[in-house]
Coordinates of C-alpha atoms in Angstrom, one line a residue:
Chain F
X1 CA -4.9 173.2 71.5
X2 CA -7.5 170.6 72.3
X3 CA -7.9 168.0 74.8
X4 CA -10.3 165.2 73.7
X5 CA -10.3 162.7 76.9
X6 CA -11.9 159.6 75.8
X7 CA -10.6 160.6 72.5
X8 CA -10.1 157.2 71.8
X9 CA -13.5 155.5 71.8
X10 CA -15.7 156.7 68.2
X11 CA -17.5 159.8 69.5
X12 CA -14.3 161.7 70.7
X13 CA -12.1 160.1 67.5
X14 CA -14.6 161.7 65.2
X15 CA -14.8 165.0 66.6
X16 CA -10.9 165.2 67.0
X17 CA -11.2 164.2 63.0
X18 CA -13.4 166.8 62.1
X19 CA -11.5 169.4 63.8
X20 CA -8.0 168.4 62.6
X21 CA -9.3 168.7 58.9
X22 CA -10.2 172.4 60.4
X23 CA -7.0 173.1 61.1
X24 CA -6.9 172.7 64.8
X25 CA -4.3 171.1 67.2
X26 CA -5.7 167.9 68.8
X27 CA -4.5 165.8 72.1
X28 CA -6.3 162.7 72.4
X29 CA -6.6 161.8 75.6
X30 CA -6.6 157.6 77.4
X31 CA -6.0 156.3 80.3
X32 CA -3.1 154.5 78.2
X33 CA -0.9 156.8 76.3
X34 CA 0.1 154.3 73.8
X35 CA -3.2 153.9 73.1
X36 CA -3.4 157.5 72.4
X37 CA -0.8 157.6 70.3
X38 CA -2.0 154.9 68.4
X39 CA -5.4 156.5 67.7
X40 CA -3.6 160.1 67.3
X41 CA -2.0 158.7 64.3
X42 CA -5.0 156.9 62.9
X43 CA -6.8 159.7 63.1
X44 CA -4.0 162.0 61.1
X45 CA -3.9 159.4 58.3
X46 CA -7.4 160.0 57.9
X47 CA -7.5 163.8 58.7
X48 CA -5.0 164.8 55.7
X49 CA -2.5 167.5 56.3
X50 CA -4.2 170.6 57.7
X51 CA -4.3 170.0 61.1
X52 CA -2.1 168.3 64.3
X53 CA -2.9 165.2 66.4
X54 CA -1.0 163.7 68.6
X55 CA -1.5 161.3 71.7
X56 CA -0.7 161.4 75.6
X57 CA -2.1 160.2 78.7
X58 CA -5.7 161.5 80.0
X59 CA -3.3 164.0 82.4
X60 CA -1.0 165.0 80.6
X61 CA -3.7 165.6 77.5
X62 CA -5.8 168.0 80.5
X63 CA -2.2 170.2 81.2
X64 CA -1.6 170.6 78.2
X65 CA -4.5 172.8 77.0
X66 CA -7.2 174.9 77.7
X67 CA -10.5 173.9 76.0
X68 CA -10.7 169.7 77.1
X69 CA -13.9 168.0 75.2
X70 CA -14.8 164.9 77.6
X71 CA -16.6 162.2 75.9
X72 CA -16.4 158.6 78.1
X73 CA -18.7 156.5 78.6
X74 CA -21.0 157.8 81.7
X75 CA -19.5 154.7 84.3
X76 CA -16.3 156.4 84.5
X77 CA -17.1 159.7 84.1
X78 CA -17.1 160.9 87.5
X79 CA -14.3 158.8 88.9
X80 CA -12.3 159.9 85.8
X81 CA -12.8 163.9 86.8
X82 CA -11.7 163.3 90.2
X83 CA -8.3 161.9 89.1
X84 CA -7.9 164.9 86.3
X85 CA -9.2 167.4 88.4
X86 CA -5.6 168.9 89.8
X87 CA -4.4 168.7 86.1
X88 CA -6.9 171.2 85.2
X89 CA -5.4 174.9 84.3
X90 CA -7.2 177.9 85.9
X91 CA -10.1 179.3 83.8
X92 CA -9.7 175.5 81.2
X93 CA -13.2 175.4 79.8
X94 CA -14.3 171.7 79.9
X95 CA -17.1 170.6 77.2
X96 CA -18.8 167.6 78.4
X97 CA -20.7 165.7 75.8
X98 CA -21.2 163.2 78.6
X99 CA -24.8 160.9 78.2
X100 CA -25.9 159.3 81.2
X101 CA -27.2 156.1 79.5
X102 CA -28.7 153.5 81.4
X103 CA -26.8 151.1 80.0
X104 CA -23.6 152.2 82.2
X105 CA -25.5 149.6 84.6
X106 CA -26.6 147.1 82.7
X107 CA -29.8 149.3 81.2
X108 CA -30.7 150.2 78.0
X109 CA -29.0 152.7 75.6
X110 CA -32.4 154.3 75.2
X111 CA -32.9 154.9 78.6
X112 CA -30.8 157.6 80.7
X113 CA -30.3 157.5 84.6
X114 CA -31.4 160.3 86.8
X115 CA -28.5 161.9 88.1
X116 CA -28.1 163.9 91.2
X117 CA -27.2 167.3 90.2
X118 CA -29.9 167.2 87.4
X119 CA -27.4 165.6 84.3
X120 CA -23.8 164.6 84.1
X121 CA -22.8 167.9 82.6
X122 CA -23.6 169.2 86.2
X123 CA -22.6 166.4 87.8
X124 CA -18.6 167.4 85.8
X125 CA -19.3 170.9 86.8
X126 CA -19.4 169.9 90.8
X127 CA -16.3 167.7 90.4
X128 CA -14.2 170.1 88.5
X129 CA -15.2 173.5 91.5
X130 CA -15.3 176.8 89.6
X131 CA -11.7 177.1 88.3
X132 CA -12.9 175.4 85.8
X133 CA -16.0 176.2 83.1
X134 CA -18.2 173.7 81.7
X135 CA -20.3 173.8 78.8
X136 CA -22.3 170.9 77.2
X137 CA -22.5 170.0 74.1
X138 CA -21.5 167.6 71.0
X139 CA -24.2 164.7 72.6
X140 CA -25.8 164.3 69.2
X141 CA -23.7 163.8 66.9
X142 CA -23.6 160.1 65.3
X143 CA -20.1 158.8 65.6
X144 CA -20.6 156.9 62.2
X145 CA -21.4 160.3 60.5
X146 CA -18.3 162.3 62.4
X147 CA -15.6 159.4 61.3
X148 CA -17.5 159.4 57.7
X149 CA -16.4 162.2 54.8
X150 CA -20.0 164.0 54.3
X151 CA -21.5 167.0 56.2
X152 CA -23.1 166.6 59.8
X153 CA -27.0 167.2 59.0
X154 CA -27.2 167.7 63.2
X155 CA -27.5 170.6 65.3
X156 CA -24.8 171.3 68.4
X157 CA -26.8 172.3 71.3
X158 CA -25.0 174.1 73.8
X159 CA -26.0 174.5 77.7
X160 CA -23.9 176.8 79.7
X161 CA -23.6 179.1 82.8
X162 CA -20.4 180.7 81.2
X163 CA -20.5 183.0 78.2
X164 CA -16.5 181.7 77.7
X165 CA -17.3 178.3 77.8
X166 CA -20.5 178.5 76.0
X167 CA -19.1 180.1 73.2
X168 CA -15.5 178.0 72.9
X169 CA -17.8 174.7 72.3
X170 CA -19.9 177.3 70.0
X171 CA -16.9 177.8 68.2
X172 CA -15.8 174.0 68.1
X173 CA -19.4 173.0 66.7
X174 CA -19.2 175.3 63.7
X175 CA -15.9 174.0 62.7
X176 CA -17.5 171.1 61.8
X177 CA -19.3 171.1 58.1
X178 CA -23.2 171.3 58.2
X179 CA -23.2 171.7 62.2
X180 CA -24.8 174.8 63.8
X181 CA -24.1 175.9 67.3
X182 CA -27.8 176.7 69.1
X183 CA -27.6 178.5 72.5
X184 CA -29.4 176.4 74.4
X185 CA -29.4 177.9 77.7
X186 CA -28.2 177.1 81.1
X187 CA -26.4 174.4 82.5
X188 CA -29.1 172.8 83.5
X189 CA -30.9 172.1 80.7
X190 CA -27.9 169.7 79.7
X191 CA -30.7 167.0 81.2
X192 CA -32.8 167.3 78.5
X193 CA -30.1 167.3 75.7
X194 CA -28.4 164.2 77.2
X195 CA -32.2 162.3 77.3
X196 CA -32.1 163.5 73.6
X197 CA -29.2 161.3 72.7
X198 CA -31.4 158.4 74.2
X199 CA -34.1 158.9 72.2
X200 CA -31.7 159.2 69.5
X201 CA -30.6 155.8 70.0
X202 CA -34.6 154.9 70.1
X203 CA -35.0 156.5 66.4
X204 CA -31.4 154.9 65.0
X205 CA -33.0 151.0 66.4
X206 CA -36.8 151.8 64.9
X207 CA -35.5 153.7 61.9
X208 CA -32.6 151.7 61.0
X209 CA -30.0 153.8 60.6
X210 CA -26.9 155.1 62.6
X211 CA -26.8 159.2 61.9
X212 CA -30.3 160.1 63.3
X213 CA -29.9 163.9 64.6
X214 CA -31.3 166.8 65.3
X215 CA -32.2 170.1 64.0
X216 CA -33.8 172.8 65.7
X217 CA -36.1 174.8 63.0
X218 CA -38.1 178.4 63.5
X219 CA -35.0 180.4 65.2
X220 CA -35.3 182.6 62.1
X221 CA -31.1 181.8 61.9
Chain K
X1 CA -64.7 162.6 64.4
X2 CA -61.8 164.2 66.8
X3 CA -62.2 165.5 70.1
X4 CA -60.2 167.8 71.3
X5 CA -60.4 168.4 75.3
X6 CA -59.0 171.6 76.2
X7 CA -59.5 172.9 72.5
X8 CA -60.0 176.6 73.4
X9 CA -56.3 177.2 74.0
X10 CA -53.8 178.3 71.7
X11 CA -52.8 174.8 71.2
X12 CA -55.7 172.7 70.8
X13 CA -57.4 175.3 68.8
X14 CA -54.2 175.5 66.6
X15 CA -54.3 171.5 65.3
X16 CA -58.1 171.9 65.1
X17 CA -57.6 174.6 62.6
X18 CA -55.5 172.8 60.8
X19 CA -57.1 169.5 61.0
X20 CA -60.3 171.6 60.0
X21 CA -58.4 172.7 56.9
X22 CA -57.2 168.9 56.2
X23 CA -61.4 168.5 56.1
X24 CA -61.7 166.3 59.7
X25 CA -64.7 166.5 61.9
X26 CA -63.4 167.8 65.2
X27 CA -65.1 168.6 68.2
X28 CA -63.5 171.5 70.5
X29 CA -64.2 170.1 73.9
X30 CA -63.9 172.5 77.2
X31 CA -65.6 172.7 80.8
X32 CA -67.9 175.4 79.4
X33 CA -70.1 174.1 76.6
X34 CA -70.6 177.7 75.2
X35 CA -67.2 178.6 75.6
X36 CA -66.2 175.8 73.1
X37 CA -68.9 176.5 70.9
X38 CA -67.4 180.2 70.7
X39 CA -63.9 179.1 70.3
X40 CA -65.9 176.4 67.1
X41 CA -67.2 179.4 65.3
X42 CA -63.7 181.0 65.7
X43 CA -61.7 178.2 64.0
X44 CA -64.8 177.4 61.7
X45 CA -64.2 181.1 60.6
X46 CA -60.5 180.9 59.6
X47 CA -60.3 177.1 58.4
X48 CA -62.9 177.8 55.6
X49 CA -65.4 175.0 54.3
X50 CA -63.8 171.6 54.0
X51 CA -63.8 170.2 57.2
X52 CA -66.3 170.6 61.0
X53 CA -66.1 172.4 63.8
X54 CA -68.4 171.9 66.8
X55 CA -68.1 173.0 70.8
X56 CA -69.3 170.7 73.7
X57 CA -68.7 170.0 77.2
X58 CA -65.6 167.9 77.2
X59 CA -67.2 165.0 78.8
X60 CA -69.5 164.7 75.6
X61 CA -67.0 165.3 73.3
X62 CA -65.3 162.8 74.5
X63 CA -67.9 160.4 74.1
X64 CA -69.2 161.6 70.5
X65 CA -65.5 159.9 69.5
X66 CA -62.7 157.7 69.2
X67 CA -60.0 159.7 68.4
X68 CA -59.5 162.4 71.6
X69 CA -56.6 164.4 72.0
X70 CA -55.6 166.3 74.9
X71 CA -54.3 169.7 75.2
X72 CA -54.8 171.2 78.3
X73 CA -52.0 172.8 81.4
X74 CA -50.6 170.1 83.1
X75 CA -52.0 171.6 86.0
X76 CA -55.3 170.4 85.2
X77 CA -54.3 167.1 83.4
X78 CA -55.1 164.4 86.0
X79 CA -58.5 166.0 87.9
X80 CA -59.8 166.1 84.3
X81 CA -58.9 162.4 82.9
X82 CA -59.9 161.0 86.2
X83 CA -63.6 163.0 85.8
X84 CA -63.8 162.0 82.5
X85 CA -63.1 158.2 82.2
X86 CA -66.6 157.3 82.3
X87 CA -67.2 159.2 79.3
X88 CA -64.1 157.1 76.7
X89 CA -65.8 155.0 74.7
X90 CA -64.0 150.9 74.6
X91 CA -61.4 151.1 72.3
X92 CA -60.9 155.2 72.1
X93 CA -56.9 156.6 71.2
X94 CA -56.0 159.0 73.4
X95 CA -53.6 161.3 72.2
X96 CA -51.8 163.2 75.1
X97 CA -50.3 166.1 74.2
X98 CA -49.8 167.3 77.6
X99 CA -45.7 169.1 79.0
X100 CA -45.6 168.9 82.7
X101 CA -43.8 172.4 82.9
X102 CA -42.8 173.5 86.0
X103 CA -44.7 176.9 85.6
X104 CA -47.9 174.2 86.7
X105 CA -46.5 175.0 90.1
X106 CA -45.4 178.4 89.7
X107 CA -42.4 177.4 88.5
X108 CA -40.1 178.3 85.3
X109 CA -42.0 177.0 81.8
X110 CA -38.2 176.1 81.0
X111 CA -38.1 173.1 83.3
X112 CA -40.2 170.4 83.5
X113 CA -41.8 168.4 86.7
X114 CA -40.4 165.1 87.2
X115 CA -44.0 163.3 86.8
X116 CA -44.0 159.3 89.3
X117 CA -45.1 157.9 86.0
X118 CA -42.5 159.1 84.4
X119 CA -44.4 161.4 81.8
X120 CA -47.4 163.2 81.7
X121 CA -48.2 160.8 79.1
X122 CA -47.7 157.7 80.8
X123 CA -50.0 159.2 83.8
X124 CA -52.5 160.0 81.4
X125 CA -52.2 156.0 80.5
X126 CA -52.7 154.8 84.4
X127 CA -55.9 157.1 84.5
X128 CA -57.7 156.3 81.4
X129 CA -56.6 152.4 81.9
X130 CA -56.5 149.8 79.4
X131 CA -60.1 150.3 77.7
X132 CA -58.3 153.6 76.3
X133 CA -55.2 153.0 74.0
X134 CA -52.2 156.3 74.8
X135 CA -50.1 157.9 72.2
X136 CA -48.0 161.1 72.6
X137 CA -47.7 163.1 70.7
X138 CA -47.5 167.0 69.3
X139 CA -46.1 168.5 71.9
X140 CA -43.4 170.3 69.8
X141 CA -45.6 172.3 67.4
X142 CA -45.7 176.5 68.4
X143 CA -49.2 177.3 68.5
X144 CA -48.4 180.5 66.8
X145 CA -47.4 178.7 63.9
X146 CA -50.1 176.3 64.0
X147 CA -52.8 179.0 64.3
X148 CA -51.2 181.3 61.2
X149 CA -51.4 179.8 58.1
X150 CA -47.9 178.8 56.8
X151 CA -46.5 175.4 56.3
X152 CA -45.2 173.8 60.3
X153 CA -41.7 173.3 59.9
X154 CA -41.4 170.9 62.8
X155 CA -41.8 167.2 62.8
X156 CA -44.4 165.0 65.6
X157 CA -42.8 162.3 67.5
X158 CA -44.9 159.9 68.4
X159 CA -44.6 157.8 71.6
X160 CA -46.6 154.5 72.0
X161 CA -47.3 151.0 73.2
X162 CA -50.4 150.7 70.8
X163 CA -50.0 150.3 67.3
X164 CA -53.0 151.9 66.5
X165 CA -52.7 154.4 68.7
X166 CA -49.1 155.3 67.5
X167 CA -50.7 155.1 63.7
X168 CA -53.9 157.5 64.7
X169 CA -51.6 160.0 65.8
X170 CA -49.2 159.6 62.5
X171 CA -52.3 159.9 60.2
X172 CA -53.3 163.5 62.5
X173 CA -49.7 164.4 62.2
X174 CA -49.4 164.5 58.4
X175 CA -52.5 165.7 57.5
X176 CA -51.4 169.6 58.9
X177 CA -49.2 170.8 56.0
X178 CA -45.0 170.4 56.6
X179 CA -45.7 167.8 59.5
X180 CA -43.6 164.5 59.6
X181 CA -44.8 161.8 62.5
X182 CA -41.3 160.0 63.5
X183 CA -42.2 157.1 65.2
X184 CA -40.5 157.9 68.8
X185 CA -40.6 153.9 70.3
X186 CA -42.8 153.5 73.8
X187 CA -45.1 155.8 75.4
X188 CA -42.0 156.0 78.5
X189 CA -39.9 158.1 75.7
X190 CA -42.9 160.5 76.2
X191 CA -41.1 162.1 78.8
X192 CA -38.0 163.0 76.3
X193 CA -40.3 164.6 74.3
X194 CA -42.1 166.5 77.0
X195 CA -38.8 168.1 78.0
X196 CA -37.6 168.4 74.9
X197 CA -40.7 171.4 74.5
X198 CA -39.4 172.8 77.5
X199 CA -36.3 173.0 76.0
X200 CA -37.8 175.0 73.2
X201 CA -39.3 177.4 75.0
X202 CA -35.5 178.4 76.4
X203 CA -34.9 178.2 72.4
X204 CA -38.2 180.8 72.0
X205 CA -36.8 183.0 75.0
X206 CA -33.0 183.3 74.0
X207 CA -34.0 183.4 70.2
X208 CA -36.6 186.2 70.4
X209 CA -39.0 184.1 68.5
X210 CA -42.4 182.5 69.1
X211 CA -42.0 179.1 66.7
X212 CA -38.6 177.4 67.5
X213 CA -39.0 173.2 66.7
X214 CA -37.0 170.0 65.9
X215 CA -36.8 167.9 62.8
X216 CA -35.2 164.7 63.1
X217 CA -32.1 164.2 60.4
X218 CA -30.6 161.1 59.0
X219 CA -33.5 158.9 58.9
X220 CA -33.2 158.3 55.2
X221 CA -36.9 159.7 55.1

């Protein structure tokens, strides 16, 4: 079972979409469980049968399950991880698709912030201590593509310390049609695939269009 | 004619090839005269007849023309702009292709130095100053596929504040078979792309291969 917290905003509905039509059991995860419940049973209508969604607060969502995708908005990322943190199980694997975009104070989309620990995927990983292990990925994909019918024409990059972790979102990207997963390294290079969302947002404004992605080409795969 | 300071490494010598092939003058610029000349003959022999290959000092190629693009370690990046500003020509496109990798201070070529400018790029900018227009651009294309003969399945983004200097770089970008410029928004978005060949190096590394790149998807292009 997986926990999507933010699940209701267009990023985390999509993925929780795409992974219901694979079969998998979804929490969505808000600060207002109604609210969840509400976009759980959107998101089934859509979805079809194969699949479960259902709804609960951001807490509850977290105890309930041991993979939890985070995708809010960067503002209230890391006040939002200190409140969950006691709800996480031992040895949960947390995927952060977190983007630190400047616009979380008043900046522009295109632009990220610099954060401390190097990116906010790190940034989760120092609020969430080592019980818990954190992979990033699922920052690229176009929430009009994810909540559209058609295959995802964007690679999943995937920065980890944790062979678990790393290969649970692995796992999660490749359930969704046309996505690869790419091993992208370490933790730490999360900072560069969060400023690729940003220029992401760059290409979508000059290009027009709202599914601009990425594939990486030459890995022979 | 193209200049090409720092064209005796892998890199430069790579696009000159190809550029070569696509039947453009180029001149292969280094600190040694007779070194470039050397490298010339080199790429002369493997591009064939179409297009030129000469060697100078870098401060006269630079003035023999108005299209110079720079690929040299980042190490070396600002001592040489600074030594060669004399030498631009009013109106001349620089085309940066500098990464600031962290291996420029003994450092890991997976990370990147944060540059005060923000990019390499944009430091290139405050050197030349404004008699020199600043694009960036092909920093993503593996020099062992650029210097073997097979299509480059990896597209150039290009990052500018000068319309013609975002269009000279385009032009150079499509004439090397399999080569898409995507118009990447300011020069600041310079330093995504810098990092984002850092990031392919990790992709080089954990992949076992020498040619890993990006395409962008979902343009409509």
């Amino acid at each position: 079972m997986i926990a999507i917290v933010g699940g209701t905003g267009p990023e985390g509905s999509g993925l929780a979409l795409r992974w219901a039509r694979a079969g998998e059991a979804i929490v969505i995860g808000s600060r207002d469980a109604e609210r969840a419940r509400a976009a759980a049973q959107q998101i089934v209508e859509k979805a079809g049968p194969l699949g479960s969604v259902e709804g609960a607060d951001n807490a509850t969502a977290v105890k309930m399950c041991e993979t939890v995708v985070l995708t809010v908005p960067f503002a209230g990322q890391a006040e939002l991880l200190k409140q969950l943190k006691p709800a996480f199980r031992q040895g949960t694997v947390l995927i952060d698709a977190t983007v630190p975009l400047a616009a979380a104070v008043g900046g522009r989309p295109t632009r990220v912030l610099g954060v401390w620990q190097g990116s906010a995927a790190e940034q989760a990983a120092e609020i969430v201590g080592k019980n818990v292990q954190v992979a990033a990925a699922f920052h690229s994909l176009s929430a009009t593509v994810l909540n559209a019918d058609g295959d995802v024409d964007c690679d999943v990059i995937v920065c980890s310390d944790d062979d678990r972790a790393r290969q649970a979102a692995a796992d999660l990207a490749v359930k969704i049609p046309g996505v690869r997963a790419i091993d992208g390294g370490k933790l730490e290079n999360a900072r560069i695939v969060e400023a690729m969302t940003a220029l992401l947002i760059t290409l979508n404004i000059r290009h027009k269009v709202h599914g601009a992605g990425w594939r990486v080409t030459g890995l022979g795969i």
